[in-house]
CSV table of C-alpha atoms and ligand atoms in Angstrom, one decimal:
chain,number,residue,atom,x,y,z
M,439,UNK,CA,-44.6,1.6,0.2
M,440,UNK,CA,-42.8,-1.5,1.7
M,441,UNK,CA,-39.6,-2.7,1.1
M,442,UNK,CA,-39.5,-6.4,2.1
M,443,UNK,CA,-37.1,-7.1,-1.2
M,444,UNK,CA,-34.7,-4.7,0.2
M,445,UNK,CA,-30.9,-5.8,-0.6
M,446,UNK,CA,-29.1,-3.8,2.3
M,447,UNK,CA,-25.8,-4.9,0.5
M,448,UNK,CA,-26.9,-3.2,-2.6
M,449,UNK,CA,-24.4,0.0,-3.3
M,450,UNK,CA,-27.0,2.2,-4.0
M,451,UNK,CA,-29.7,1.4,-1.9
M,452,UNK,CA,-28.5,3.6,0.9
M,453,UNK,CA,-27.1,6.4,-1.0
M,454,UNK,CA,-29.8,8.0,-3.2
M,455,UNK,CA,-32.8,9.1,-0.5
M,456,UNK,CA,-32.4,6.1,2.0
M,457,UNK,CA,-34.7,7.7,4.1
M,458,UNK,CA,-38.3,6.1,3.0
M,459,UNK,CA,-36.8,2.9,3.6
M,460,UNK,CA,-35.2,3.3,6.6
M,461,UNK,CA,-38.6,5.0,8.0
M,462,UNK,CA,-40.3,1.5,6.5
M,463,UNK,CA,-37.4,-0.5,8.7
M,464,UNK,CA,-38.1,1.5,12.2
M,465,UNK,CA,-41.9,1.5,11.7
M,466,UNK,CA,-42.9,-1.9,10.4
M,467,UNK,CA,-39.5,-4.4,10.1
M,468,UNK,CA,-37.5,-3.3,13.4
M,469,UNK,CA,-35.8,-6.5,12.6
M,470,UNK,CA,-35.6,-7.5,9.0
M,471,UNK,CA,-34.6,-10.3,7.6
M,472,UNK,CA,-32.8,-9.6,4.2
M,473,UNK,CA,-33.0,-12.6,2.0
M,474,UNK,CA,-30.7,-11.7,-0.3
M,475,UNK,CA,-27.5,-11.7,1.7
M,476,UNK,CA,-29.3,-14.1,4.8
M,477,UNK,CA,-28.7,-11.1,7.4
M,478,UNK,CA,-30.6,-9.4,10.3
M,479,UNK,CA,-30.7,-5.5,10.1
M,480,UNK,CA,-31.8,-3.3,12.8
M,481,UNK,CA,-32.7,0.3,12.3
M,482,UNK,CA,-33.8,1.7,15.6
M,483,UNK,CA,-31.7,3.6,18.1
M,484,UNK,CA,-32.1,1.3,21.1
M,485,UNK,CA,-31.5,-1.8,19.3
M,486,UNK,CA,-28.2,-1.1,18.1
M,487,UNK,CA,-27.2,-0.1,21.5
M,488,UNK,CA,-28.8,-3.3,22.8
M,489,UNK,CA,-26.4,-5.2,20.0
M,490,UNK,CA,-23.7,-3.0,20.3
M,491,UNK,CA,-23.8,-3.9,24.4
M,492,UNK,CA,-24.4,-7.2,24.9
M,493,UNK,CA,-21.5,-8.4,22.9
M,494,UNK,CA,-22.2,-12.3,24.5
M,495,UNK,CA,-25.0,-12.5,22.7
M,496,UNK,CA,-23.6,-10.2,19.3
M,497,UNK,CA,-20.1,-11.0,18.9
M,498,UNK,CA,-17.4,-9.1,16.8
M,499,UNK,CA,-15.1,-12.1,15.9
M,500,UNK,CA,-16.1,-13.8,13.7
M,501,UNK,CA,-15.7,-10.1,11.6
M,502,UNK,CA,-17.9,-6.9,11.4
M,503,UNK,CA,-18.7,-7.0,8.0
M,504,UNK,CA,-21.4,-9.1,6.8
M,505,UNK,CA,-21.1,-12.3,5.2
M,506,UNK,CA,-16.9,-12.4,5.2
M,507,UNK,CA,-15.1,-15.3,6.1
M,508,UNK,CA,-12.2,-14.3,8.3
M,509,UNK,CA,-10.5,-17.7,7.2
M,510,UNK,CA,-10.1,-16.7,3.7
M,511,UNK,CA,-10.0,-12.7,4.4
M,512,UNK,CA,-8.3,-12.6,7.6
M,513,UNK,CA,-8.1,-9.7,9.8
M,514,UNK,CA,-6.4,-10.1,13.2
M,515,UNK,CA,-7.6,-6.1,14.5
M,516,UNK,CA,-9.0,-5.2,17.6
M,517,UNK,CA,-12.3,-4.5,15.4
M,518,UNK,CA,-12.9,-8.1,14.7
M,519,UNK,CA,-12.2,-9.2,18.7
M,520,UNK,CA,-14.1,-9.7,21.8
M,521,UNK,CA,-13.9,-10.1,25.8
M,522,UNK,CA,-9.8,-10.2,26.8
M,523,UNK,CA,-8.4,-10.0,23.3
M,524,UNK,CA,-10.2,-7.0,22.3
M,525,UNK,CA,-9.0,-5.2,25.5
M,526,UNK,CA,-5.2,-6.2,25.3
M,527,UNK,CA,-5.4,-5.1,22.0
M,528,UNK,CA,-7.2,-2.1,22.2
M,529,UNK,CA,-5.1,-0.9,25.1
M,530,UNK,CA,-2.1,-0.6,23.0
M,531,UNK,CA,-3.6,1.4,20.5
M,532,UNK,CA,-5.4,3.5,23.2
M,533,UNK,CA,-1.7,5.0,24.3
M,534,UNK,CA,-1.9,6.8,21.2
M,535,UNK,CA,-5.1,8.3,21.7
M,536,UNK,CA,-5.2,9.8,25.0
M,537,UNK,CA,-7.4,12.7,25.9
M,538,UNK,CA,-3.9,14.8,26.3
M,539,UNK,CA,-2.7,13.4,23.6
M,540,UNK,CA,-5.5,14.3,20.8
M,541,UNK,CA,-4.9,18.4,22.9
M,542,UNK,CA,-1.5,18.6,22.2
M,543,UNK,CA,-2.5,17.8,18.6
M,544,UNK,CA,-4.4,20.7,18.1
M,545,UNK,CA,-1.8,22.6,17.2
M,546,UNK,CA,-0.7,20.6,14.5
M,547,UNK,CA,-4.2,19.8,12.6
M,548,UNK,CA,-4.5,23.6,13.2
M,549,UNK,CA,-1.3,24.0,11.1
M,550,UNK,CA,-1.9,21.3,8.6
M,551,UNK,CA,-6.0,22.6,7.9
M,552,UNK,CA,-4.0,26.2,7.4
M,553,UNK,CA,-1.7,24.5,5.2
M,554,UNK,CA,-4.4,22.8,2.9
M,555,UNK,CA,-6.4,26.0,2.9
M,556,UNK,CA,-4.0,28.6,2.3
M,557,UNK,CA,-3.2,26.5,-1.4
M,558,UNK,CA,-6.7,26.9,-2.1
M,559,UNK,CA,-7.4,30.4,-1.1
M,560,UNK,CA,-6.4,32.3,-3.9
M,561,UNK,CA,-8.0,30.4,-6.8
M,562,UNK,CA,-11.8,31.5,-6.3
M,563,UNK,CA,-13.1,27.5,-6.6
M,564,UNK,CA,-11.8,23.8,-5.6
M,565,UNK,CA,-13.2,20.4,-4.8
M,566,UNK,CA,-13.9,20.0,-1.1
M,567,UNK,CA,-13.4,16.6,-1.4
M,568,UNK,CA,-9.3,16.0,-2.9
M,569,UNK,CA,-8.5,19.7,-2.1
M,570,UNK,CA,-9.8,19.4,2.2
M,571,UNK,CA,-11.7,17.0,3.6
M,572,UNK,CA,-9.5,14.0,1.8
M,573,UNK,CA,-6.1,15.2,2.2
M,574,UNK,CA,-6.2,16.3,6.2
M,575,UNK,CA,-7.0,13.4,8.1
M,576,UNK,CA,-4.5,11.2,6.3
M,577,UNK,CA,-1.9,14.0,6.8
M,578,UNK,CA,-2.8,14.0,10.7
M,579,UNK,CA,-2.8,9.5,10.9
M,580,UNK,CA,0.5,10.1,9.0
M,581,UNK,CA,1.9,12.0,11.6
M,582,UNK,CA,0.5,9.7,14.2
M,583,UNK,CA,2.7,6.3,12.2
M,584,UNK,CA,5.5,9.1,11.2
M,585,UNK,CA,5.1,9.0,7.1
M,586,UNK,CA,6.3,11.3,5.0
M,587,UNK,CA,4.2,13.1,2.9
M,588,UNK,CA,4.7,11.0,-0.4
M,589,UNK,CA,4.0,8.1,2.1
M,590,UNK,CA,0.6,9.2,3.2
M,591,UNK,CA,0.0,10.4,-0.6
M,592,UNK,CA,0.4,7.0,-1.8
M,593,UNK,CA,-0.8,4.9,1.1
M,594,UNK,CA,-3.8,7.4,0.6
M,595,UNK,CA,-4.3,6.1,-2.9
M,596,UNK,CA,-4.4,2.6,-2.0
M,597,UNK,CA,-7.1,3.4,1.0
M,598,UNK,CA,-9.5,4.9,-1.6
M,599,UNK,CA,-9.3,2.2,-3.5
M,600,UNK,CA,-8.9,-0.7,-1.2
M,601,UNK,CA,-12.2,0.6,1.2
M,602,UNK,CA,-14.7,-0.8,-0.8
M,603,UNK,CA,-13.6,-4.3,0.5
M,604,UNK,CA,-15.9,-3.3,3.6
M,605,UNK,CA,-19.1,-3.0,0.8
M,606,UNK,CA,-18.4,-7.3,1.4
M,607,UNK,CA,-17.1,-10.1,-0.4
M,608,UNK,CA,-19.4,-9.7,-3.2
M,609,UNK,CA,-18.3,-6.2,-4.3
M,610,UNK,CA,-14.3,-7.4,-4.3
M,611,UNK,CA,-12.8,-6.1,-7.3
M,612,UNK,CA,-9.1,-7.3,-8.8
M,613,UNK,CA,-8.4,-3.5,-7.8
M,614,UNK,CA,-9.2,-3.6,-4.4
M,615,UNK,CA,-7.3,-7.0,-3.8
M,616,UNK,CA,-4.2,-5.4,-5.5
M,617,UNK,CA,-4.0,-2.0,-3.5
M,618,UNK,CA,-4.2,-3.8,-0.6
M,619,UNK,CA,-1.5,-6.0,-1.6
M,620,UNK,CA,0.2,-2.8,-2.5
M,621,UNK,CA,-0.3,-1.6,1.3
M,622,UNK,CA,1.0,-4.9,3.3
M,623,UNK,CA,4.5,-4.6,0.9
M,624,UNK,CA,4.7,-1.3,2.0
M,625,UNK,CA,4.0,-1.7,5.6
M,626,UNK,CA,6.6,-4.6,5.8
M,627,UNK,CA,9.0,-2.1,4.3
M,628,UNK,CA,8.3,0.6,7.0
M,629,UNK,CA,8.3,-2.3,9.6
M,630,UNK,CA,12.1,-3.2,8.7
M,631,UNK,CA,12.7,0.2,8.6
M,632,UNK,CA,11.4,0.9,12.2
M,633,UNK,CA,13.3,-1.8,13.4
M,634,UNK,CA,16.7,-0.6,11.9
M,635,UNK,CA,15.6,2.9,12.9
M,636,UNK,CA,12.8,3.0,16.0
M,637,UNK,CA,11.3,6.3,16.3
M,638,UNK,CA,8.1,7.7,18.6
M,639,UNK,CA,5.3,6.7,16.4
M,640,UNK,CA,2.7,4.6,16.6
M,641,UNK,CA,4.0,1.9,14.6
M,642,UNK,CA,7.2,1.7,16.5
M,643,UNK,CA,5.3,1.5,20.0
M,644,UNK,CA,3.6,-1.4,18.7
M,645,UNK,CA,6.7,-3.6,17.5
M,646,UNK,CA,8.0,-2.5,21.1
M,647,UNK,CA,4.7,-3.5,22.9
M,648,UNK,CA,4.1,-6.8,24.5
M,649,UNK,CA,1.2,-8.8,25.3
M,650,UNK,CA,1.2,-11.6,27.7
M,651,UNK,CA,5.1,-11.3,27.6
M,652,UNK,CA,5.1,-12.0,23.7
M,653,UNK,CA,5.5,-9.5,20.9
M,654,UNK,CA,2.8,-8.6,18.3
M,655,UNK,CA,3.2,-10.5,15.6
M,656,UNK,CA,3.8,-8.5,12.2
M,657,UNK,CA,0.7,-10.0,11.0
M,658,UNK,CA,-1.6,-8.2,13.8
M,659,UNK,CA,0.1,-4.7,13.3
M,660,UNK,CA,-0.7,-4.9,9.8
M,661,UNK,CA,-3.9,-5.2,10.4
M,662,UNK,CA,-4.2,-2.1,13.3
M,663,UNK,CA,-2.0,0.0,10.8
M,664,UNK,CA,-4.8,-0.8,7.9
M,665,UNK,CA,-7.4,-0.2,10.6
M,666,UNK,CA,-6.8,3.0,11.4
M,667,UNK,CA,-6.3,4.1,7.9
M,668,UNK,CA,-9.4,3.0,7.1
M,669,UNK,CA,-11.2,4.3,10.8
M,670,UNK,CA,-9.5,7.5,11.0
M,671,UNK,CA,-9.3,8.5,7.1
M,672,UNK,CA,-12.1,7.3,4.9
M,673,UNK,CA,-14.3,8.5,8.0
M,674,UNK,CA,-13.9,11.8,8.7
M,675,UNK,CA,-13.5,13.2,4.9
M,676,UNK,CA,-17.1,12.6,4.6
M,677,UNK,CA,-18.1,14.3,8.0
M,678,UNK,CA,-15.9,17.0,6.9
M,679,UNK,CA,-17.4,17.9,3.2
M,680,UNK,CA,-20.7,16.2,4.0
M,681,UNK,CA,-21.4,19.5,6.5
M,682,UNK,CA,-19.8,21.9,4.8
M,683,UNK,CA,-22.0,20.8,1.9
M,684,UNK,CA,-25.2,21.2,4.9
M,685,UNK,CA,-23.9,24.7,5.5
M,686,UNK,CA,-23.9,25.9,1.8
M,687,UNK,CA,-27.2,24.7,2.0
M,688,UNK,CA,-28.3,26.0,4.9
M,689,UNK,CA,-27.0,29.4,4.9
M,690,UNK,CA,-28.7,31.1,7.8
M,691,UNK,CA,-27.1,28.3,10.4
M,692,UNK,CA,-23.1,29.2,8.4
M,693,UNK,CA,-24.2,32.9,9.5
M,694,UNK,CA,-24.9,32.4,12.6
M,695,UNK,CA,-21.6,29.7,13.1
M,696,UNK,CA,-19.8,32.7,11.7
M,697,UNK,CA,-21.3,35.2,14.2
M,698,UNK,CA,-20.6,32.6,17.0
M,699,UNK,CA,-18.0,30.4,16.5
M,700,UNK,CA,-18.4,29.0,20.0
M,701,UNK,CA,-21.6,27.3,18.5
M,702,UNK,CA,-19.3,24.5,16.1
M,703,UNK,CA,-18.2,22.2,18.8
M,704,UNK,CA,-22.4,21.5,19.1
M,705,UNK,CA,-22.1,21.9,14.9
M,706,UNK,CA,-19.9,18.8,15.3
M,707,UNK,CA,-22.3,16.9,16.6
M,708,UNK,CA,-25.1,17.7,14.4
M,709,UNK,CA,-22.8,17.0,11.3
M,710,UNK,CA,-21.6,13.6,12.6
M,711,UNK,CA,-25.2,12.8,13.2
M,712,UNK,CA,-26.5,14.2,9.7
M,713,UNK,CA,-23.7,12.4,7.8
M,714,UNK,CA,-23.1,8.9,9.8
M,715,UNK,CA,-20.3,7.9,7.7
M,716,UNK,CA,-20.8,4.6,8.1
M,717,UNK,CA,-24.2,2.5,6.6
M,718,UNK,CA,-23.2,-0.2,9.0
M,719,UNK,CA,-21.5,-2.7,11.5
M,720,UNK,CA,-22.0,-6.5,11.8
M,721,UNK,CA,-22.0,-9.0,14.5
M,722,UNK,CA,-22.6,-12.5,14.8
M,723,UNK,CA,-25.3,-14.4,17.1
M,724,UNK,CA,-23.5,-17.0,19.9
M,725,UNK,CA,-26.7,-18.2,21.1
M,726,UNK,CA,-30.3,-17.9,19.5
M,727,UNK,CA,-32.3,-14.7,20.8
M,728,UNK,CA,-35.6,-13.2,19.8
M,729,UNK,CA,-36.1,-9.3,19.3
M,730,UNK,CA,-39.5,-8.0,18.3
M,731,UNK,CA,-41.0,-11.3,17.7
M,732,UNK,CA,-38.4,-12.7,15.4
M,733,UNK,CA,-36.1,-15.3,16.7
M,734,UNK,CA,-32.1,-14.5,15.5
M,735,UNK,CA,-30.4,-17.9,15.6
M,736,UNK,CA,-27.0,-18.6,16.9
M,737,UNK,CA,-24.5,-18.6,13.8
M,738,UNK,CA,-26.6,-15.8,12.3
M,739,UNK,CA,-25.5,-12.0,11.4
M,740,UNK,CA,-27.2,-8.8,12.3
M,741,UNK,CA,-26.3,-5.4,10.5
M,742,UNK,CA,-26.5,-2.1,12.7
M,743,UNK,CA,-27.8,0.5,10.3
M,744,UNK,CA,-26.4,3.7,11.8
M,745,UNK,CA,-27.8,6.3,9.7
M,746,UNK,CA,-31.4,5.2,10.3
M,747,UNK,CA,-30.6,4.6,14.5
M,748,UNK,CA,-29.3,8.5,14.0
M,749,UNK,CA,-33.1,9.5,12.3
M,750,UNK,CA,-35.4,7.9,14.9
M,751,UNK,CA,-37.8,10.2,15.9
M,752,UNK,CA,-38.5,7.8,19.2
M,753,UNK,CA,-35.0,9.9,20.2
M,754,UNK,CA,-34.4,12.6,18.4
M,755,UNK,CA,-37.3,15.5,18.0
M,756,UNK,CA,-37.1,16.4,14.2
M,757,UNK,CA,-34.5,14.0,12.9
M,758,UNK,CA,-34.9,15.2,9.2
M,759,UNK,CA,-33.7,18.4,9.5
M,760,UNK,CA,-30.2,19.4,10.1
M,761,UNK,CA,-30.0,22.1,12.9
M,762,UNK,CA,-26.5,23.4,13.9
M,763,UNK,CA,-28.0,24.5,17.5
M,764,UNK,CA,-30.0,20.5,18.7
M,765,UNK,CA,-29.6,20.0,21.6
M,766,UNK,CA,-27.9,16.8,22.6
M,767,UNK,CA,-29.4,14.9,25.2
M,768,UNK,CA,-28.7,11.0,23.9
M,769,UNK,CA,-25.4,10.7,21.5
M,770,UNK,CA,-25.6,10.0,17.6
M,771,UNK,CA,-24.5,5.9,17.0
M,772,UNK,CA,-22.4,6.9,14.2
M,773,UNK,CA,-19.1,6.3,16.2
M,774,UNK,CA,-21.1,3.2,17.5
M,775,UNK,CA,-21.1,2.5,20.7
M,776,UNK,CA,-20.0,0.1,23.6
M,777,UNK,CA,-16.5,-1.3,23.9
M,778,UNK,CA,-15.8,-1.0,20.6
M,779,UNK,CA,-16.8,2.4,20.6
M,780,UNK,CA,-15.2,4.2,18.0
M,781,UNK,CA,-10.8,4.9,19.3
M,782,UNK,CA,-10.9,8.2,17.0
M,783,UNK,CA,-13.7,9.9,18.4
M,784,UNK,CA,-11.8,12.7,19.4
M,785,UNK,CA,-9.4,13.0,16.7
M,786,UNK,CA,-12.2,13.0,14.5
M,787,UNK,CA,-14.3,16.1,16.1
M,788,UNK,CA,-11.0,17.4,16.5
M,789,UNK,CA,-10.0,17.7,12.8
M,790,UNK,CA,-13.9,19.0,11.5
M,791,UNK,CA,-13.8,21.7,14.0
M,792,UNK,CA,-10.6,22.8,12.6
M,793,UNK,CA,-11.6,22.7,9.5
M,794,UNK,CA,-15.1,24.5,10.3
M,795,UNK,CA,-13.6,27.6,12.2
M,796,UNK,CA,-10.7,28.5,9.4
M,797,UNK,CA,-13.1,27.6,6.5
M,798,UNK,CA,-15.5,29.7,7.9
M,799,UNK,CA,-13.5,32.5,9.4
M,800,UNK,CA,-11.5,32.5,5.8
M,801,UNK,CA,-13.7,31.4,2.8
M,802,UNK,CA,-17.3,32.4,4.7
M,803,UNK,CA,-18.9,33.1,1.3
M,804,UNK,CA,-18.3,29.6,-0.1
M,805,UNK,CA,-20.9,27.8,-2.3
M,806,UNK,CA,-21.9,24.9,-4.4
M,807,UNK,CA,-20.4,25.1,-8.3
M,808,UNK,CA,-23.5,25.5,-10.0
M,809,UNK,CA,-21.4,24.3,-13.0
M,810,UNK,CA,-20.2,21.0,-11.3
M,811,UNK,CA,-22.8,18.7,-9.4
M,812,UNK,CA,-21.6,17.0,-6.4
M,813,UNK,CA,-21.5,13.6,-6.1
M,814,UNK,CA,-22.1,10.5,-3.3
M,815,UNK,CA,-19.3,7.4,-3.8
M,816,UNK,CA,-21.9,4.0,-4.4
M,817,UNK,CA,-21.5,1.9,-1.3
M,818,UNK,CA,-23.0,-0.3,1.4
M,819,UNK,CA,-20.7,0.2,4.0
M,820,UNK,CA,-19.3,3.7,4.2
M,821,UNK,CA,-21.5,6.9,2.7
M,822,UNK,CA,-20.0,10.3,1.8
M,823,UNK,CA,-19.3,12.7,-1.2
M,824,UNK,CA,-16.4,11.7,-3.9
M,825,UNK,CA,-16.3,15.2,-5.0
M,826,UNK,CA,-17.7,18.7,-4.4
M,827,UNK,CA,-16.8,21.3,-6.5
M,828,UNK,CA,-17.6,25.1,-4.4
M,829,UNK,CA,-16.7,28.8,-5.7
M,830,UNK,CA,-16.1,31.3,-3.2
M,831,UNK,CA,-14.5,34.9,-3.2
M,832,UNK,CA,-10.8,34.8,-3.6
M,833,UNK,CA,-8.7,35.4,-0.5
G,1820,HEM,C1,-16.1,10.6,11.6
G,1820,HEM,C2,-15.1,9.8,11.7
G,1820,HEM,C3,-15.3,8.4,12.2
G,1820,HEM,C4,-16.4,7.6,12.3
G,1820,HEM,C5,-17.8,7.9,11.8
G,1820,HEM,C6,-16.0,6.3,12.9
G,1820,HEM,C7,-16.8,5.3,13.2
G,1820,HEM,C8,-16.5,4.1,13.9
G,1820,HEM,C9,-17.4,3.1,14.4
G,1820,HEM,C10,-18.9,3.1,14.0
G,1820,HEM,C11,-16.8,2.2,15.1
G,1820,HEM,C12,-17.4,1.0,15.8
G,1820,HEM,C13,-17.1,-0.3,15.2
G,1820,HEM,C14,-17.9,-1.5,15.8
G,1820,HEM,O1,-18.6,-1.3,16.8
G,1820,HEM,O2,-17.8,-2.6,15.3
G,1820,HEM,C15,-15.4,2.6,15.1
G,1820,HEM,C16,-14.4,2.0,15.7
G,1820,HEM,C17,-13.0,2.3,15.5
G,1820,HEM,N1,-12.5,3.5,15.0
G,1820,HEM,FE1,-13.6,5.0,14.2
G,1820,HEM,N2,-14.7,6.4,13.2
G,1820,HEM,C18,-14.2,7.6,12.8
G,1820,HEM,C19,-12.9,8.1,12.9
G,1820,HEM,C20,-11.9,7.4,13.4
G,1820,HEM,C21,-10.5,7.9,13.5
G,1820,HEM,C22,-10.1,9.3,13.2
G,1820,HEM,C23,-9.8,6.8,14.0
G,1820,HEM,C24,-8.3,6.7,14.2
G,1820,HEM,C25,-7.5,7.6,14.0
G,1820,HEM,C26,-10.7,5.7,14.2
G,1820,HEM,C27,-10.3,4.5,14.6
G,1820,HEM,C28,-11.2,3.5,15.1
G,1820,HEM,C29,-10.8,2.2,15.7
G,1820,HEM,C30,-9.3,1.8,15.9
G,1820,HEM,C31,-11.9,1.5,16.0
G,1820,HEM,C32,-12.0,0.1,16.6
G,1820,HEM,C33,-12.3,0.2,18.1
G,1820,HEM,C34,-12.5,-1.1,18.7
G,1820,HEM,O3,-12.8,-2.1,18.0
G,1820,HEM,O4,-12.4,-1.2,19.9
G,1820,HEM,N3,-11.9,6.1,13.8
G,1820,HEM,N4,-15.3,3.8,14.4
C-alpha cells in the first residue's frame, strides 16, 4: 500500500489506524512532501530531533502550525519564538514551573483527583473523559492563574472549542473564532482585575515581570495565558483517559500496577508514548537543506509527526504494543524536544500519576461500557478520546 496522496491536514487521517501509514512514511517517504497543503512531514525519531535541534535551520517563528499566517492570526507566545526572544520569554513562565514548585503541588492535584473521584465513586459508571481526565488539569492551570472554579469551568468551555484552531486555518469554524474572542474579553477582565487586586499567581507575576526594563505588553500575556490552556489542558486529558482506556484493555498490566504501584511512574511513560497527544509541530526552513535526498527549501514548512517518531522500531524494540514495564532507554518526542521542549512536562506526569494510583487503588475493577462505545475527537493536530463511558463496582 502507499500513500503518496496522503493529506496530513486531513482530520481523520491520523485518528482511525494511522499506523499503516505512518509505517509507509518511516520506511519509504522519511521526508514526504504533501501536495495538498505544500508541507514537509517527517516521521522518524531522529529526524524530528534533528528539526526539533537545529532550530537555525527549522525555525518556530514564523508559527508552529502549518500553513498559518501569524500576520492575520497573530500569536506573540514563547511557542512561536526563537534564539533571545524565546528565552526571555520562556524564563518568565519557567518561574512557575520549577522542579520544587510542580512537588509542592502534589498535594493539591492529590486533593483535587480525590475531589473528582470521590463524585464518581458511588454511581457504578461515568465518562472518563468530562467526569476525570477533562476536568483535573484545568482545575490544577486554574490554580496556577488563581480562577475560581466557574472561571476554569467556563474558560474550559471555550478551550474545547477554540483548540481545533491548531487543526490550521483551513478547519477555522465561526465557533472557534468566537470562543476565542470569548477568552481574550475574559482575560482583559481578569487582567484589570489583577491590577486593582495583584495576587501570587501566574498572571499577576507576569504583569509584574519585565523584560529588557519594559513590561509585557497585554497582548503577549494573552497569548502565554491561552498557551498554557491549551499546553497544559487539552494535553493531558487525553494521556490521562487514553491509558486508562490501555489498562481496561490490558488487564494483566492494571493487575500487576495494582500489585505494585511503584511500577506507574514507568506506566507514565509508556502512556505518554502510546497516546502522543499531539499529531504534530511545525517549523519553517531559513535556508535550503536536503534530508534523505530531498532538498527542503528556505521559506518551506516541515511537520514533525510525533506519534509515528514514538513507533519507530529503529528505537524502540516492539513499538506496537503497549507494555507498562519498557524499559526507557531514549525518551518518547511527544513532549518534543529541544528548547522548546515541552514547560509542563512535569506537571503533566504529575497529574496522570495521580490519577493512576487513586483510580486504581479505588475503582480497580473499572471497564469499558459495553453499552456506550468510546470515541476519538476528529483532528490533525491534537489526538485523544471525546468520551469514554466505563462501569465499575460502586465504592
Ligand atoms: C501530556 C501533556 C502534554 C503534552 C503531550 C505536551 C506537548 C508539548 C509539545 C510537543 C511541546 C513542544 C512544542 C514545539 O516544539 O514546538 C510543548 C511545549 C509547551 N508546553 Fe506542553 N504538553 C503537555 C502538557 C503541558 C502542560 C501541563 C503545560 C503547562 C501547564 C504545557 C505547556 C507548554 C508550554 C508553555 C510549551 C512551550 C514551550 C516553549 O515554546 O519553550 N504543556 N508541549
Amino acid at each position: 500500500m502507499s500513500f503518496y496522496d496522503a493529506d496530513m491536514l486531513d482530520l481523520n487521517i491520523h485518528i482511525h489506524d494511522p499506523e499503516p501509514m505512518y509505517e509507509w512514511l518511516r520506511e519509504e517517504e522519511p521526508m514526504f512532501w504533501d501536495e495538498h497543503n505544500e508541507i514537509w512531514a517527517a516521521s522518524r525519531y531522529d529526524d524530528v530531533i534533528f528539526i526539533s535541534r537545529n532550530t537555525d535551520i527549522f525555525c518556530s517563528r514564523l508559527g508552529v502550525v502549518p500553513n498559518i499566517d501569524l500576520d492575520i492570526w497573530p500569536d506573540d507566545a514563547m511557542i512561536n519564538k526563537d534564539g533571545r526572544d524565546h528565552t526571555v520569554q520562556r524564563a518568565l513562565v519557567s518561574k512557575g514551573f520549577t522542579r520544587r514548585n510542580i512537588r509542592e503541588m502534589e498535594l493539591r492535584v492529590r486533593e483535587l483527583t480525590k475531589e473528582l473521584v470521590d463524585r464518581i465513586a458511588s454511581k457504578g459508571s461515568c465518562d472518563v473523559v468530562s467526569d476525570l481526565a477533562r476536568p483535573l488539569p484545568m482545575l490544577v492551570m486554574g490554580d496556577m492563574l488563581g480562577y475560581t472554579r466557574e472561571m476554569s469551568d467556563k474558560v474550559l468551555d471555550w478551550t474545547d472549542v477554540y483548540v481545533a484552531g491548531g487543526n490550521g486555518p483551513q478547519h477555522l469554524t465561526d465557533s472557534i473564532v468566537e470562543s476565542f474572542g470569548n477568552f481574550v474579553m475574559f482575560h482583559e477582565e481578569l487582567m484589570a482585575e489583577r491590577r486593582e487586586k495583584p495576587g501570587d499567581d501566574l498572571l499577576s507575576i507576569w504583569m509584574n515581570a519585565e523584560i529588557d526594563g519594559e513590561q509585557l505588553t497585554e497582548d503577549k500575556i494573552m497569548y502565554e495565558h491561552n498557551l498554557l490552556l491549551v499546553g497544559g489542558s487539552e494535553t493531558t486529558r487525553h494521556t490521562i483517559s487514553g491509558g486508562l482506556l490501555q489498562l481496561m484493555r490490558h488487564p494483566e498490566q492494571r493487575q500487576h500496577l495494582i500489585d505494585h504501584p511503584e511500577a506507574i511512574p514507568n506506566a507514565v511513560e509508556e502512556i505518554i508514548r502510546w497516546t502522543t497527544p499531539f499529531i504534530r509541530m511545525g517549523r519553517h526552513l531559513t535556508r535550503d537543506h536536503e534530508m534523505h535526498g530531498k532538498v527542503l527549501k528556505a521559506g518551506q514548512q516541515v511537520i514533525m509527526l510525533y506519534p509515528a517518531a514514538n513507533r519507530d522500531p529503529r528505537i524502540w524494540d516492539r513499538p506496537q504494543e503497549f507494555d507498562v514495564t519498557r524499559k526507557f532507554t531514549k525518551p518518547a518526542l511527544s513532549f518534543g524536544y529541544g528548547k522548546h521542549y515541552c514547560l509542563g512536562a512535569a506537571l503533566a506526569r504529575l497529574e496522570l500519576k495521580i490519577m493512576l494510583e487513586e483510580l486504581l487503588a479505588r475503582l480497580p475493577d473499572m471497564s469499558e461500557n459495553p453499552e456506550a462505545p468510546s470515541a476519538y475527537k476528529p483532528g490533525c493536530f491534537l489526538k485523544g478520546l471525546e468520551t469514554l463511558p466505563v462501569v465499575f463496582s460502586a465504592q
